Short mmCIF file of C-alpha atoms and ligand atoms in Angstrom, two decimals:
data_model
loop_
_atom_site.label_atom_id
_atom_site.label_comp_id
_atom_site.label_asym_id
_atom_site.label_seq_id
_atom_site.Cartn_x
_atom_site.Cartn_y
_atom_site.Cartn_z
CA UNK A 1 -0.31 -2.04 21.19
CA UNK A 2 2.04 -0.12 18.86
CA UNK A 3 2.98 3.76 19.41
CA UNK A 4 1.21 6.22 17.30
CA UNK A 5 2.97 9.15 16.46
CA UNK A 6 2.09 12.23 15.01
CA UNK A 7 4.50 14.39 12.74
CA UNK A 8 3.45 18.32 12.18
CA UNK A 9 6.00 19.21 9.65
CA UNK A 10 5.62 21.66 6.64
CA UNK A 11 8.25 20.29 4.55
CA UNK A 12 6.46 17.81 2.86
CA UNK A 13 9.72 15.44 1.93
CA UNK A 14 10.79 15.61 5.62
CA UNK A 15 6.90 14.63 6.49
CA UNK A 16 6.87 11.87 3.90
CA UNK A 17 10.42 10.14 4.70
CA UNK A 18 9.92 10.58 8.59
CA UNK A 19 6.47 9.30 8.31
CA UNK A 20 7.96 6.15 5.99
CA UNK A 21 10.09 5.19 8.44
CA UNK A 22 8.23 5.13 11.49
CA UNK A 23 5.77 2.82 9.42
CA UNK A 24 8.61 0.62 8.74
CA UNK A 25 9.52 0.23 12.34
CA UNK A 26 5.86 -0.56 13.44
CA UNK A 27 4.71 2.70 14.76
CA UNK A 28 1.84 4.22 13.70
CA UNK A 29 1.92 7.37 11.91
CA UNK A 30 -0.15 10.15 10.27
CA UNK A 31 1.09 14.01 9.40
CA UNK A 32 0.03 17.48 8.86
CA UNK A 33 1.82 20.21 7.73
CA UNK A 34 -0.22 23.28 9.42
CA UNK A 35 0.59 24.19 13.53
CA UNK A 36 -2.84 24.60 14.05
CA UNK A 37 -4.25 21.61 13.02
CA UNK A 38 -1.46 19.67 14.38
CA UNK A 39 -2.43 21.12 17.68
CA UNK A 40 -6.01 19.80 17.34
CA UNK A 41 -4.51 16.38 16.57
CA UNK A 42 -2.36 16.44 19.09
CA UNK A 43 -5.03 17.73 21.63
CA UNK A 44 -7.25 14.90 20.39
CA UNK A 45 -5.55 11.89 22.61
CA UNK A 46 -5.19 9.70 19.57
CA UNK A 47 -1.03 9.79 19.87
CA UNK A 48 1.23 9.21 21.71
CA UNK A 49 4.15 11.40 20.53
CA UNK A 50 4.21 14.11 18.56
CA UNK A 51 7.25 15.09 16.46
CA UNK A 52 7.03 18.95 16.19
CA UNK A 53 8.65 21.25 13.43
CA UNK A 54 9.31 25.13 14.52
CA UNK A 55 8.95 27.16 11.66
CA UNK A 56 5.31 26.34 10.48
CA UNK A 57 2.59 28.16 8.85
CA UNK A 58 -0.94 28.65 11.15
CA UNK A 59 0.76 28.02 14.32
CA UNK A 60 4.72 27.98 15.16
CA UNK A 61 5.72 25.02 16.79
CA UNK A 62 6.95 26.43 20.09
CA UNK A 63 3.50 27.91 20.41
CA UNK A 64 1.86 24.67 19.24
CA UNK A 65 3.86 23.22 22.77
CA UNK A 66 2.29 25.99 24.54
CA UNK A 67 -0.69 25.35 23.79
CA UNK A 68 -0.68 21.31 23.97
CA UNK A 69 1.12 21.83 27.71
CA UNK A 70 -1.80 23.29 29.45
CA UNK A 71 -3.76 20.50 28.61
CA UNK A 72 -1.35 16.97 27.88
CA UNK A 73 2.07 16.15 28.71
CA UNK A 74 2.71 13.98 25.67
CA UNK A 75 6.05 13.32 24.86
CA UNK A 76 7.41 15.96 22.37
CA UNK A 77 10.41 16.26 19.67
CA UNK A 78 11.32 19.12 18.35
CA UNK A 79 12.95 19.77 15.24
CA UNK A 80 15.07 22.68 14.72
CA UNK A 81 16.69 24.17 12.02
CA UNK A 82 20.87 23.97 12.47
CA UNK A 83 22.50 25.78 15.29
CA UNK A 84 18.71 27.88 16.01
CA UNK A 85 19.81 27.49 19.71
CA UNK A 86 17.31 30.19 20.57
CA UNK A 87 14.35 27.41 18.73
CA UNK A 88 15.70 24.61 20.80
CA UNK A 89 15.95 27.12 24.05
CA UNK A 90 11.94 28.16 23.55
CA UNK A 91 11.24 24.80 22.45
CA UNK A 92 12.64 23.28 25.96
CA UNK A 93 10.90 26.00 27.90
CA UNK A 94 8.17 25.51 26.25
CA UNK A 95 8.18 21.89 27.74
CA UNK A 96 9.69 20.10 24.66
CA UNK A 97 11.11 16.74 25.90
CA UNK A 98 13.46 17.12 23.37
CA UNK A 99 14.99 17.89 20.44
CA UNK A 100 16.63 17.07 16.72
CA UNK A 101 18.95 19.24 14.36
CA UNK A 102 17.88 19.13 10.98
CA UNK A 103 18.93 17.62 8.90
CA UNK A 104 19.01 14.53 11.42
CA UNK A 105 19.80 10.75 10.80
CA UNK A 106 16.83 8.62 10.80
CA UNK A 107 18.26 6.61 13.10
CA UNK A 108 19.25 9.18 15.63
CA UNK A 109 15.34 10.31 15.49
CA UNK A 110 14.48 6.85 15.73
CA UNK A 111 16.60 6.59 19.50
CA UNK A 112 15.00 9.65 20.83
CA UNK A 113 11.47 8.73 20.27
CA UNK A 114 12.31 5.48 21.99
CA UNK A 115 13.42 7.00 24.92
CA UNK A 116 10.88 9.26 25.05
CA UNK A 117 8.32 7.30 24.79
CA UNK A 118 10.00 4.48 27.82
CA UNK A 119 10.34 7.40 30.25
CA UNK A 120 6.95 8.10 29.91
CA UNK A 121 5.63 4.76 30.11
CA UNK A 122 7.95 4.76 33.00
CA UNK A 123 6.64 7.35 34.84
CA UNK A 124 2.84 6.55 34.90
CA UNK A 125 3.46 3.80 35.98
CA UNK A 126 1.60 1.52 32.95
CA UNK A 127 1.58 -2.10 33.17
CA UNK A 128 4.04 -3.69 30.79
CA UNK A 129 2.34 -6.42 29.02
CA UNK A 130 2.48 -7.50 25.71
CA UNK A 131 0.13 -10.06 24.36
CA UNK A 132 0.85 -12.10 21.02
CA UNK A 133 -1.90 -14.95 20.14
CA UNK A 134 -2.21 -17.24 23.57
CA UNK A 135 1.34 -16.03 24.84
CA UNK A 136 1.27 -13.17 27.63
CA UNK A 137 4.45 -11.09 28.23
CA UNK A 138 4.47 -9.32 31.85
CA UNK A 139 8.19 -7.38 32.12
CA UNK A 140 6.67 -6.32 35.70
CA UNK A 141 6.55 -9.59 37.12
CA UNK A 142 8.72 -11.25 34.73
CA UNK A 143 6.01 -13.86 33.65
CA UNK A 144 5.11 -15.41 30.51
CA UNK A 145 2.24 -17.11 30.31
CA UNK A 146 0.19 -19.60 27.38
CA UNK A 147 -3.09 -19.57 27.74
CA UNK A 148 -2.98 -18.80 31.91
CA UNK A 149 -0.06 -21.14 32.68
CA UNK A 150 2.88 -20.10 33.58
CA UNK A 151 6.12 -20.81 31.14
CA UNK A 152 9.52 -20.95 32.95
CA UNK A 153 12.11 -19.46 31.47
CA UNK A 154 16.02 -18.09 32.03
CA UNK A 155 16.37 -14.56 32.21
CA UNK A 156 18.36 -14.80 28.66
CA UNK A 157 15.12 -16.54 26.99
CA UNK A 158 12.63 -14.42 28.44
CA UNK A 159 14.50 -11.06 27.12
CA UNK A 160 14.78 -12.68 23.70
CA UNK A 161 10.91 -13.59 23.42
CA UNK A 162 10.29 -10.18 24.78
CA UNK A 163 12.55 -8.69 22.04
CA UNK A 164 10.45 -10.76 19.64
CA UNK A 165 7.38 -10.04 20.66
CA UNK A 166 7.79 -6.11 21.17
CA UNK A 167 8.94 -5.86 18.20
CA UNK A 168 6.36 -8.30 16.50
CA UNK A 169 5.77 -8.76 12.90
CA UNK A 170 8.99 -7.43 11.97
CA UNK A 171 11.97 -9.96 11.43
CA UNK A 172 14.81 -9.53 13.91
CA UNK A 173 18.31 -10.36 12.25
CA UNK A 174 20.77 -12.60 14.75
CA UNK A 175 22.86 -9.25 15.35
CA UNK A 176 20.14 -6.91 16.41
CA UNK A 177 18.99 -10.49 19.04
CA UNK A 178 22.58 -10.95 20.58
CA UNK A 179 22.98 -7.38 21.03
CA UNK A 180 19.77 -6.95 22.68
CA UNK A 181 19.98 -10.22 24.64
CA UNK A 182 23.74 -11.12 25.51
CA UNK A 183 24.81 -6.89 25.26
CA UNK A 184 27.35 -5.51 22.75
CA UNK A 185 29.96 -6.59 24.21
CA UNK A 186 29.08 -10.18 23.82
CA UNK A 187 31.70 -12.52 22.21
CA UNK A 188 30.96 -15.91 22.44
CA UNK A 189 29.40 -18.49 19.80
CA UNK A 190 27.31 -16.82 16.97
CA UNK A 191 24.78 -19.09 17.08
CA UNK A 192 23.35 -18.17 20.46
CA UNK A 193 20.29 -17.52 19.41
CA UNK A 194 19.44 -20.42 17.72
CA UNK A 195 19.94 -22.13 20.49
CA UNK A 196 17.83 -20.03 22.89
CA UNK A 197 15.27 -19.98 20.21
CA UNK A 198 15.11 -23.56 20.58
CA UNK A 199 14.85 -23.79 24.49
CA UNK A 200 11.39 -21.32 23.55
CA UNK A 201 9.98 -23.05 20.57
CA UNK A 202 10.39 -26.44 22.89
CA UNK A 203 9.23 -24.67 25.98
CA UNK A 204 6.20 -22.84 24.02
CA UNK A 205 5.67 -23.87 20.42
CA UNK A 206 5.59 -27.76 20.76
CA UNK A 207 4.46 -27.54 24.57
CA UNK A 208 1.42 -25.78 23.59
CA UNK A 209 1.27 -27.39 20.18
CA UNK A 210 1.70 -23.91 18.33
CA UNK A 211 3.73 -22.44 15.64
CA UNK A 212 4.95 -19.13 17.72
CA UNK A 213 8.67 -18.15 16.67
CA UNK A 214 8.99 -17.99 12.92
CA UNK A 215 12.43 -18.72 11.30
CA UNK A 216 13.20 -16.54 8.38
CA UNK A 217 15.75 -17.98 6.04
CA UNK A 218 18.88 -16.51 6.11
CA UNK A 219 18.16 -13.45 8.06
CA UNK A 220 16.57 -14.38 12.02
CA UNK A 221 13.21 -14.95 13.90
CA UNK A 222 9.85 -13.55 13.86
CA UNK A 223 7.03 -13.49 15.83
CA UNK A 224 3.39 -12.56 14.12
CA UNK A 225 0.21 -11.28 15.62
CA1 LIG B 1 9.15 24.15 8.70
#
């Protein structure tokens, strides 16, 4: 099930492109610019992070955290105004998991709300399955099943179908899958992939007579709900 996020930010381009974005990488998003009814949404259970600005009319944002920590200990991102070290300060004791300078690259937002949200999935200990159509992902056990039996796979294919299928319905380019699968450092034959994708798709797609792994022309794989 994808992450939904919540963004309480007043300045309405900030809201908009942040918001963008996190649509774009599969997240579910929705906004407000007001502290205190971002602290109702927050409070309401529906997300599960909440990017937080500061300086905010109804509520400040470090009060906001207040607030939300006596009753949920959803991840949190602040976002701070440059070199406000006294913001990011309150915002930490406050119980902020952490924190973003604006202005902040997208993508630099975009690593700490992954992190966030693995440590918490981490800690409480929540299963780690992924479903797509007939084919069940279990990163506890290691497992893949279709339909109840059990697929057997090399560690190699089973973190590229998990790649694929976390990230489902958007198109992974052949970078983003070595680097994720063989590590940056990898430097052997560019088309590994292919060829892994081809151990799965026989393994999976003509095994169980399904069209799983999508190529895209040009660009890499995809996998679709
Ligand atoms: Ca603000």
């Amino acid at each position: 099930m994808e992450n939904r996020i919540l963004i309480v930010e007043d300045e309405v381009k900030i809201a908009r492109f942040v918001e963008l974005e996190l649509l774009h990488e599969g997240y579910t998003a929705e906004k407000t610019g007001d502290g205190r009814e971002g602290l109702e949404m927050a409070l309401s259970g529906r997300f599960d992070l909440l990017i937080l600005d500061i300086m905010l009319p109804g509520l400040n944002g470090v009060e906001v955290l207040r607030r939300l920590r006596k009753e949920s200990e959803m991840p949190v991102i602040m976002l701070t105004a440059r070199d406000a070290v006294m913001d990011k300060v309150s915002g930490l004791d406050a119980g902020a998991d952490d924190y973003i300078t604006k202005p902040f690259a997208i993508e630099e937002l975009l690593a700490r709300i992954r992190v966030a949200l693995k440590r918490r999935s981490g800690n409480t200990g929540e299963k780690h399955i992924i479903e797509v159509g007939p084919v069940r992902l279990d990163s506890d056990r290691y497992e893949v099943t279709v339909n109840g039996e059990i697929v057997d796979l090399s560690n190699r294919e089973f973190e590229l179908l998990k790649l694929l299928m976390t990230n489902r319905n958007i198109v992974m380019n052949r970078e983003t899958m070595i680097n994720e699968v063989c590590g940056y450092d990898y430097v052997g034959e560019t088309n590994i992939i292919d060829v892994y994708v081809r151990y799965l798709r026989t393994k999976i797609d003509d095994k169980y007579g399904i069209k799983f792994i999508q190529t895209v022309r040009g660009v890499g794989y995809i996998v679709k709900d």
